Coordinates of C-alpha atoms and ligand atoms in Angstrom, one line a residue:
M17 CA 14.0 1.5 7.4
Q18 CA 10.8 -0.3 6.2
G19 CA 8.3 -2.8 7.4
R20 CA 5.0 -3.5 8.5
V21 CA 4.5 -2.8 12.8
L22 CA 0.7 -4.4 13.9
L23 CA 0.6 -2.6 17.3
M24 CA -1.4 -4.3 19.6
I25 CA -2.9 -2.5 23.1
T26 CA -4.0 -3.9 25.6
G27 CA -5.7 -2.3 28.9
G28 CA -3.1 -0.9 31.5
I29 CA -2.8 2.6 32.0
A30 CA 0.7 2.8 29.7
A31 CA -2.1 2.2 26.8
Y32 CA -1.8 6.2 27.0
K33 CA 1.9 5.3 25.9
A34 CA 1.3 3.6 22.9
C35 CA 0.5 6.7 20.9
F36 CA 3.6 7.8 21.4
L37 CA 5.1 4.5 19.9
A38 CA 3.1 4.4 17.1
R39 CA 4.3 7.7 16.9
L40 CA 8.0 6.8 17.3
L41 CA 7.9 3.5 14.6
Q42 CA 6.6 5.7 12.1
Q43 CA 8.8 8.2 12.4
A44 CA 11.5 5.1 12.5
G45 CA 9.8 3.9 8.9
F46 CA 7.8 1.7 9.8
S47 CA 4.4 1.4 8.6
V48 CA 1.9 0.6 11.8
R49 CA -1.2 -0.8 12.0
C50 CA -2.9 -1.2 15.4
A51 CA -5.2 -3.1 17.2
M52 CA -6.8 -2.8 20.6
T53 CA -8.4 -5.0 22.7
D54 CA -12.0 -3.6 24.9
A55 CA -9.7 -2.9 28.0
A56 CA -8.0 -0.7 26.1
Q57 CA -10.3 1.4 24.5
K58 CA -11.1 2.8 28.1
F59 CA -8.0 4.0 28.1
V60 CA -7.6 5.4 24.7
G61 CA -10.0 5.9 22.1
P62 CA -9.7 3.8 18.2
V63 CA -9.8 7.4 16.4
T64 CA -6.8 8.5 18.3
L65 CA -5.2 5.6 17.1
R66 CA -6.6 5.7 13.5
A67 CA -5.7 8.9 13.2
L68 CA -2.1 8.8 14.1
T69 CA -1.4 5.7 12.0
G70 CA -4.3 6.8 9.0
Q71 CA -5.2 2.9 9.3
P72 CA -8.8 1.4 10.7
V73 CA -7.6 -0.3 13.7
A74 CA -9.2 -3.5 14.4
T75 CA -11.1 -3.8 17.5
D76 CA -14.4 -6.2 17.4
L77 CA -14.2 -9.6 16.2
W78 CA -18.2 -9.8 16.0
G79 CA -19.1 -6.0 15.4
E80 CA -20.5 -4.6 12.3
G81 CA -18.4 -3.8 9.7
Q82 CA -15.7 -5.8 11.3
S83 CA -15.4 -9.7 10.8
E84 CA -16.3 -8.9 7.5
A85 CA -12.8 -9.1 5.7
L86 CA -11.9 -11.2 8.3
D87 CA -9.2 -8.8 10.2
H88 CA -7.4 -11.5 12.3
V89 CA -6.2 -13.4 8.7
E90 CA -5.7 -9.7 7.2
Y91 CA -3.9 -7.8 9.8
A92 CA -1.7 -10.9 10.5
L93 CA -0.7 -12.0 7.5
W94 CA -0.2 -8.3 6.7
A95 CA 2.3 -7.4 9.3
D96 CA 6.2 -8.1 9.2
L97 CA 6.5 -8.0 13.2
V98 CA 3.9 -7.7 16.2
V99 CA 5.0 -5.5 18.8
V100 CA 2.5 -6.1 22.0
A101 CA 2.2 -3.0 24.2
P102 CA 1.0 -2.4 26.8
A103 CA 0.5 -6.6 27.8
T104 CA -1.6 -6.8 30.9
A105 CA -0.9 -9.8 32.9
N106 CA -4.3 -11.5 31.5
F107 CA -3.1 -10.8 28.0
V108 CA 0.1 -12.5 28.5
A109 CA -1.4 -15.5 30.3
K110 CA -4.1 -15.6 27.6
A111 CA -1.4 -15.6 24.9
A112 CA 1.0 -18.4 26.8
H113 CA -1.7 -20.6 26.3
G114 CA -3.3 -19.3 23.0
I115 CA -6.5 -18.4 24.6
A116 CA -8.0 -16.7 20.9
D117 CA -11.2 -15.1 22.6
D118 CA -11.5 -11.7 21.4
M119 CA -9.3 -9.8 17.9
V120 CA -5.9 -9.5 19.7
S121 CA -5.8 -12.7 21.2
T122 CA -7.1 -14.1 17.7
L123 CA -4.6 -12.1 15.8
L124 CA -1.7 -12.7 18.1
L125 CA -2.6 -16.4 17.6
A126 CA -3.0 -15.9 13.4
S127 CA 0.4 -14.3 13.4
P128 CA 3.0 -15.9 11.9
C129 CA 5.8 -13.7 12.1
P130 CA 8.4 -12.4 15.6
V131 CA 6.2 -11.1 18.1
L132 CA 7.4 -8.9 21.0
V133 CA 5.9 -8.1 24.2
A134 CA 5.9 -5.4 26.6
P135 CA 4.7 -5.8 29.8
A136 CA 3.1 -3.8 32.2
M137 CA 1.4 -4.5 35.4
N138 CA 0.9 -4.3 39.2
D139 CA 4.2 -5.5 41.1
N140 CA 2.7 -8.1 42.1
M141 CA 0.9 -9.8 39.5
W142 CA 4.5 -9.1 37.7
R143 CA 5.9 -11.3 40.4
H144 CA 3.3 -14.3 40.4
P145 CA 4.6 -17.4 39.7
A146 CA 2.1 -17.8 37.2
T147 CA 3.0 -14.7 35.4
Q148 CA 6.5 -15.8 35.3
A149 CA 5.8 -19.2 34.5
N150 CA 3.4 -17.4 31.4
C151 CA 6.6 -15.2 30.5
A152 CA 9.0 -18.6 30.6
T153 CA 6.6 -20.4 28.3
L154 CA 6.7 -17.1 25.6
R155 CA 10.4 -16.8 25.8
E156 CA 10.5 -20.6 25.3
R157 CA 8.1 -20.5 22.2
G158 CA 10.6 -17.9 20.6
V159 CA 8.7 -14.6 21.4
H160 CA 11.0 -11.5 22.6
L161 CA 10.4 -9.5 25.6
V162 CA 11.2 -6.1 26.8
G163 CA 11.0 -4.9 30.4
P164 CA 8.7 -4.4 32.3
G165 CA 11.1 -1.9 34.1
S166 CA 10.9 -0.1 37.6
G167 CA 9.3 3.1 38.5
W168 CA 5.8 4.5 39.8
L169 CA 3.4 2.2 38.7
A170 CA -0.5 3.4 38.5
C171 CA -1.6 1.5 42.3
G172 CA 0.8 4.2 43.9
T173 CA 4.2 2.0 44.6
V174 CA 7.5 2.4 42.9
D175 CA 8.5 -1.5 42.0
E176 CA 8.9 -3.3 38.9
G177 CA 6.1 -3.5 36.7
R178 CA 6.2 -0.7 34.3
M179 CA 6.3 -0.8 30.8
S180 CA 9.1 0.2 29.2
E181 CA 9.6 3.8 27.7
P182 CA 8.7 3.7 24.3
E183 CA 11.9 4.7 23.4
E184 CA 13.7 1.8 24.5
I185 CA 10.7 -0.1 22.6
L186 CA 11.5 1.2 19.7
Q187 CA 15.4 0.5 19.5
A188 CA 14.2 -3.4 20.7
V189 CA 11.8 -3.6 17.6
K190 CA 14.6 -2.0 15.5
D191 CA 17.3 -4.8 16.8
L192 CA 14.0 -7.4 16.2
A193 CA 13.7 -6.1 12.4
A194 CA 17.1 -5.9 11.5
T195 CA 17.1 -10.1 11.4
I196 CA 14.4 -10.2 9.7
E197 CA 12.8 -9.6 5.9
L198 CA 11.0 -6.5 6.2
R199 CA 7.8 -5.5 3.2
P200 CA 6.8 -2.2 1.8
D201 CA 3.9 -1.1 2.9
E202 CA 1.1 -0.4 -0.1
T203 CA -1.7 0.7 1.5
P204 CA -2.7 4.0 0.9
S205 CA -3.4 6.1 3.7
L206 CA -6.4 7.5 5.2
S207 CA -5.1 10.8 4.8
G208 CA -4.0 10.5 0.7
P209 CA -6.2 11.9 -1.4
W210 CA -9.3 9.3 -0.9
A211 CA -9.6 10.3 2.7
G212 CA -13.2 11.7 2.9
R213 CA -14.4 11.7 -0.7
R214 CA -17.6 10.7 -1.3
V215 CA -17.7 7.8 -4.0
I216 CA -20.6 5.4 -5.3
V217 CA -19.2 1.6 -6.8
T218 CA -22.0 -0.3 -8.7
A219 CA -20.5 -3.9 -8.9
G220 CA -22.0 -7.5 -10.1
P221 CA -24.4 -8.6 -12.5
T222 CA -28.0 -7.3 -12.8
Q223 CA -30.8 -9.6 -12.6
E224 CA -34.1 -9.7 -15.2
A225 CA -36.8 -11.6 -14.1
I226 CA -38.5 -14.2 -16.6
D227 CA -40.5 -16.1 -14.2
P228 CA -40.1 -16.9 -10.4
V229 CA -37.0 -18.9 -11.3
R230 CA -35.6 -17.8 -14.3
A231 CA -33.7 -14.8 -15.4
V232 CA -31.7 -13.1 -17.7
V233 CA -28.2 -12.2 -15.8
N234 CA -24.8 -11.0 -17.5
R235 CA -22.0 -12.9 -16.5
S236 CA -20.1 -10.8 -13.4
S237 CA -18.6 -11.7 -9.9
G238 CA -18.6 -8.8 -8.8
A239 CA -15.0 -8.5 -8.2
M240 CA -13.6 -5.7 -9.4
G241 CA -16.2 -3.4 -8.1
Y242 CA -16.0 -5.0 -4.8
A243 CA -12.4 -4.9 -4.9
L244 CA -12.7 -1.5 -5.7
A245 CA -15.1 -1.0 -2.6
A246 CA -12.4 -1.5 -0.2
A247 CA -9.5 0.2 -1.6
A248 CA -11.8 3.3 -1.4
C249 CA -12.6 2.2 1.7
A250 CA -9.2 1.5 3.1
A251 CA -8.1 5.0 1.4
G252 CA -10.4 6.6 3.5
A253 CA -13.2 7.1 1.7
E254 CA -16.9 7.2 1.8
V255 CA -18.0 4.0 -0.2
T256 CA -21.7 3.4 -1.1
L257 CA -21.2 0.3 -3.0
I258 CA -24.3 -0.9 -5.1
S259 CA -24.5 -4.8 -5.8
G260 CA -26.4 -6.6 -7.9
P261 CA -26.9 -10.2 -6.8
V262 CA -23.8 -11.7 -6.3
D263 CA -22.4 -13.5 -3.4
R264 CA -19.5 -11.6 -1.6
L265 CA -18.6 -10.1 1.5
A266 CA -19.2 -6.7 2.0
P267 CA -15.4 -5.1 2.4
R268 CA -15.1 -3.5 5.4
G269 CA -16.0 0.6 6.9
L270 CA -18.7 0.7 3.7
K271 CA -21.0 3.7 4.5
Q272 CA -23.6 1.9 2.8
H273 CA -24.2 -1.5 1.1
L274 CA -27.1 -1.6 -1.4
K275 CA -28.6 -4.4 -2.6
V276 CA -30.7 -4.6 -5.6
G277 CA -31.8 -7.3 -8.3
N278 CA -32.4 -5.5 -11.8
A279 CA -31.1 -3.3 -13.5
Q280 CA -34.2 -0.7 -12.7
E281 CA -33.2 -1.0 -9.2
M282 CA -29.8 0.1 -9.8
A283 CA -31.2 3.1 -12.1
E284 CA -33.1 4.0 -8.7
A285 CA -30.1 3.4 -6.2
V286 CA -27.9 5.3 -8.4
A287 CA -29.9 8.0 -8.8
A288 CA -30.8 8.5 -5.3
S289 CA -27.2 7.9 -4.1
L290 CA -25.4 10.7 -6.4
D291 CA -28.5 13.0 -5.2
G292 CA -27.1 13.0 -1.7
G293 CA -23.8 14.0 -2.6
C294 CA -21.0 11.9 -4.9
D295 CA -16.9 13.3 -5.8
W296 CA -16.5 9.8 -7.4
L297 CA -18.9 7.4 -9.5
L298 CA -17.3 4.2 -10.2
M299 CA -19.6 2.0 -12.5
A300 CA -18.0 -1.5 -12.3
A301 CA -21.7 -2.8 -12.5
A302 CA -22.8 -5.8 -15.9
V303 CA -26.1 -4.4 -15.9
A304 CA -28.3 -6.1 -18.5
D305 CA -29.5 -4.0 -21.3
F306 CA -32.4 -5.7 -21.8
R307 CA -34.9 -7.4 -19.8
P308 CA -38.0 -9.9 -20.7
A309 CA -41.0 -7.3 -21.6
T310 CA -43.3 -9.3 -19.1
A311 CA -41.9 -10.9 -16.1
A312 CA -44.4 -14.1 -15.6
D313 CA -46.0 -14.5 -11.9
A314 CA -46.0 -18.1 -11.8
K315 CA -42.9 -20.4 -13.2
L316 CA -43.1 -21.1 -17.0
K317 CA -43.7 -24.5 -17.7
K318 CA -41.8 -26.4 -20.6
N319 CA -44.8 -28.4 -22.2
E320 CA -46.7 -25.1 -22.4
L321 CA -43.4 -23.1 -24.1
G322 CA -43.3 -26.2 -26.5
E323 CA -40.4 -27.2 -28.8
T324 CA -38.7 -23.9 -29.4
W325 CA -39.4 -20.7 -26.8
R326 CA -39.5 -16.5 -28.3
L327 CA -38.2 -14.3 -25.5
D328 CA -39.7 -10.8 -26.5
L329 CA -37.0 -8.2 -24.4
V330 CA -37.3 -4.5 -24.3
R331 CA -34.5 -2.3 -23.6
N332 CA -33.0 -1.5 -19.7
P333 CA -32.5 2.2 -19.0
D334 CA -28.6 2.9 -19.9
I335 CA -27.8 4.3 -16.5
L336 CA -24.6 6.1 -17.0
K337 CA -26.1 7.5 -20.2
E338 CA -29.7 8.2 -19.1
I339 CA -29.3 8.3 -15.7
V340 CA -26.6 10.1 -14.8
P341 CA -26.3 13.4 -16.3
D342 CA -29.5 14.5 -14.6
H343 CA -28.0 13.3 -10.9
R344 CA -24.4 13.8 -10.8
S345 CA -23.1 17.4 -10.1
D346 CA -20.4 19.2 -12.5
D347 CA -17.5 17.9 -9.8
T348 CA -18.7 14.5 -9.8
V349 CA -16.2 12.2 -11.5
V350 CA -17.7 9.5 -13.4
V351 CA -15.7 6.0 -14.8
G352 CA -17.3 4.1 -16.9
F353 CA -16.0 0.3 -17.4
A354 CA -16.2 -1.1 -21.4
L355 CA -15.5 -4.7 -21.8
E356 CA -14.5 -4.8 -25.3
T357 CA -13.0 -7.2 -27.8
G358 CA -11.4 -6.5 -31.1
D359 CA -10.1 -2.8 -30.9
V360 CA -10.4 -2.0 -27.0
V361 CA -9.2 1.3 -27.1
N362 CA -11.2 3.3 -30.0
A363 CA -13.9 1.2 -29.1
A364 CA -13.4 2.5 -24.8
Q365 CA -13.2 5.9 -26.1
A366 CA -16.3 5.8 -28.4
K367 CA -18.7 4.5 -25.1
L368 CA -16.6 7.3 -23.1
Q369 CA -17.6 9.9 -25.7
E370 CA -21.7 8.4 -26.3
K371 CA -22.0 8.8 -22.5
K372 CA -20.2 11.3 -21.9
L373 CA -17.5 9.9 -19.0
D374 CA -14.6 11.2 -17.3
F375 CA -12.7 8.0 -17.6
V376 CA -13.4 4.3 -19.0
L377 CA -11.1 1.0 -17.4
A378 CA -10.8 -1.2 -20.3
N379 CA -10.4 -5.0 -20.7
D380 CA -10.6 -7.4 -22.8
P381 CA -11.8 -10.9 -21.8
T382 CA -10.5 -12.8 -24.1
Q383 CA -7.1 -12.1 -23.1
A384 CA -4.9 -13.9 -21.2
G385 CA -4.7 -13.5 -17.9
S386 CA -8.2 -11.3 -18.6
G387 CA -11.1 -13.3 -18.5
F388 CA -14.2 -14.3 -16.6
G389 CA -13.9 -15.7 -13.4
D390 CA -9.7 -15.3 -13.5
T391 CA -8.8 -13.5 -9.9
A392 CA -6.5 -11.6 -12.1
H393 CA -6.9 -8.6 -14.5
Q394 CA -5.7 -6.0 -16.8
V395 CA -7.0 -3.2 -17.3
T396 CA -6.6 0.4 -19.7
L397 CA -7.8 3.6 -18.6
V398 CA -8.5 6.0 -21.1
D399 CA -9.8 9.5 -21.0
P400 CA -11.2 11.4 -24.1
D401 CA -7.7 12.5 -24.9
G402 CA -6.6 8.3 -25.0
V403 CA -5.0 6.0 -23.4
V404 CA -3.4 7.1 -19.5
W405 CA -2.6 3.7 -18.2
E406 CA -2.3 0.0 -19.1
S407 CA -1.8 -2.1 -15.5
E408 CA -0.2 -5.4 -15.9
S409 CA -2.0 -8.4 -15.0
L410 CA -2.5 -8.2 -11.4
P411 CA -5.0 -9.8 -8.9
K412 CA -7.7 -7.9 -8.1
P413 CA -7.2 -6.7 -4.5
L414 CA -4.4 -4.9 -6.2
L415 CA -5.0 -3.9 -9.3
A416 CA -8.0 -1.6 -7.4
V417 CA -5.2 0.0 -5.7
H418 CA -3.4 0.9 -8.7
I419 CA -6.5 1.9 -10.1
L420 CA -7.4 4.5 -7.1
D421 CA -4.2 5.9 -7.8
R422 CA -3.7 6.4 -11.4
L423 CA -8.1 7.9 -11.4
E424 CA -6.6 10.5 -9.0
A425 CA -3.4 11.1 -10.6
A426 CA -5.1 11.4 -13.8
R427 CA -7.8 13.3 -12.9
H428 CA -5.2 15.9 -11.6
G429 CA -3.6 15.9 -15.4
A430 CA -0.7 13.8 -14.2
G431 CA -1.4 10.3 -16.5
A432 CA 0.7 7.6 -17.1
Ligands
CTP514 N1 -23.9 0.5 -18.2 C1 -25.2 1.4 -17.5 N2 -26.3 1.0 -18.1 C2 -26.7 -0.1 -19.1 C3 -25.6 -0.7 -19.3 C4 -24.1 -0.7 -19.3 O1 -24.9 2.2 -16.9 N3 -27.7 -0.5 -18.8 C5 -22.1 0.8 -18.2 C6 -21.6 0.0 -17.3 O2 -21.8 -0.6 -15.8 C7 -20.6 0.0 -17.5 C8 -20.5 0.6 -19.1 O3 -22.2 1.4 -18.8 O4 -19.6 0.8 -16.6 C9 -20.1 0.1 -20.1 O5 -21.2 -1.0 -20.2 P1 -21.2 -1.7 -21.6 O6 -21.9 -3.4 -21.2 O7 -19.4 -2.3 -21.8 O8 -21.5 -1.1 -22.8 P2 -22.7 -1.1 -23.6 O9 -22.8 0.7 -23.0 O10 -23.7 -2.4 -22.9 O11 -22.6 -1.5 -24.8 P3 -22.5 -2.1 -25.8 O12 -23.1 -3.4 -25.7 O13 -22.8 -2.3 -27.1 O14 -20.6 -2.9 -25.3

């Protein structure tokens, strides 16, 4: 069995049973991610579900690091089916009326896939005409309901309203899953080899001031570096993202996001971050090799510059070559990027030797499907012995996941 289940947990005492349900679903072969309401978190901590599923738990629509990756779209589109267990009377009412005022109800509204709801509430709440009408609305809309059953309720009575047992819900999920197309889950797990690894990623260009309004920059969107940072976060790494000026949202779950302007600032940020301890340095930034010899304090006026203008440039520090060796530890794996045209592999290997890198990810921007601004990209992973892996042309977020897999394998000598 494969398939991706988004398990939504709302605030009832039966929330603790959702932990068993998550386990049962995994044992049945489903990939599980969780979303929890504030009330659900009064009964069970998200840390428990995160540990069980190996994935971040969607909780807060607005909280630090949560809204940026637009979880309500990402998790909703990831799922093959949604299970709401337990579903409180309040949540059933919100679902019936399309209210989206927190992470879980917003995710539900954004989920185009089949939905299975396991109500759990006090017997009077269950029998209330409002709840019954809401359940009827959901059924008419194609939502599947399982339970509630009868038994001991938290309020001390024995009656209808008790959430179906996890085994029963699992069976209902399997029945529903048999009727739809299921996809494998390619997300790396938080318990995988990147979990807890300290990763520094640099991304974007650096901007070298000519005057307050002009600058020398490299062309770089930052997409690859941000995708690597996002993939490393999703894989459970502790990620510090050092970014030049780009217009991008930070990936969810970063440990640190250091925004820098020019190459010297990036060099300082890399040195300080390496000093704090680092297992992997992924140097994806397009650092400007030169900067203006002097940056004018006031805007240079074109009439004063004349018809031609010579700009004196001086070399910036080569961060990988001149800064990293004094701050890395022997265990830090250093990965450089090389943008090359022509004999890409030889040029990448020369760069690897010159800068004493463990790996280089090389690419040729003149190749179709790998150019500036292309969303898809092709890379060649090179180590001191030669080519380790050549990727297909893939969208950068997916390519980043493959790159991490290959780097981790190559580090242990299991290459292509
Ligand atoms: N890099 C760096 N410091 C610089 C320039 C580049 O650390 N001042 C890093 C980049 O982040 C990248 C790698 O070095 O990981 C290779 O960058 P690239 O621009 O391809 O190579 P250069 O060293 O600048 O060499 P050349 O311009 O001759 O190709």
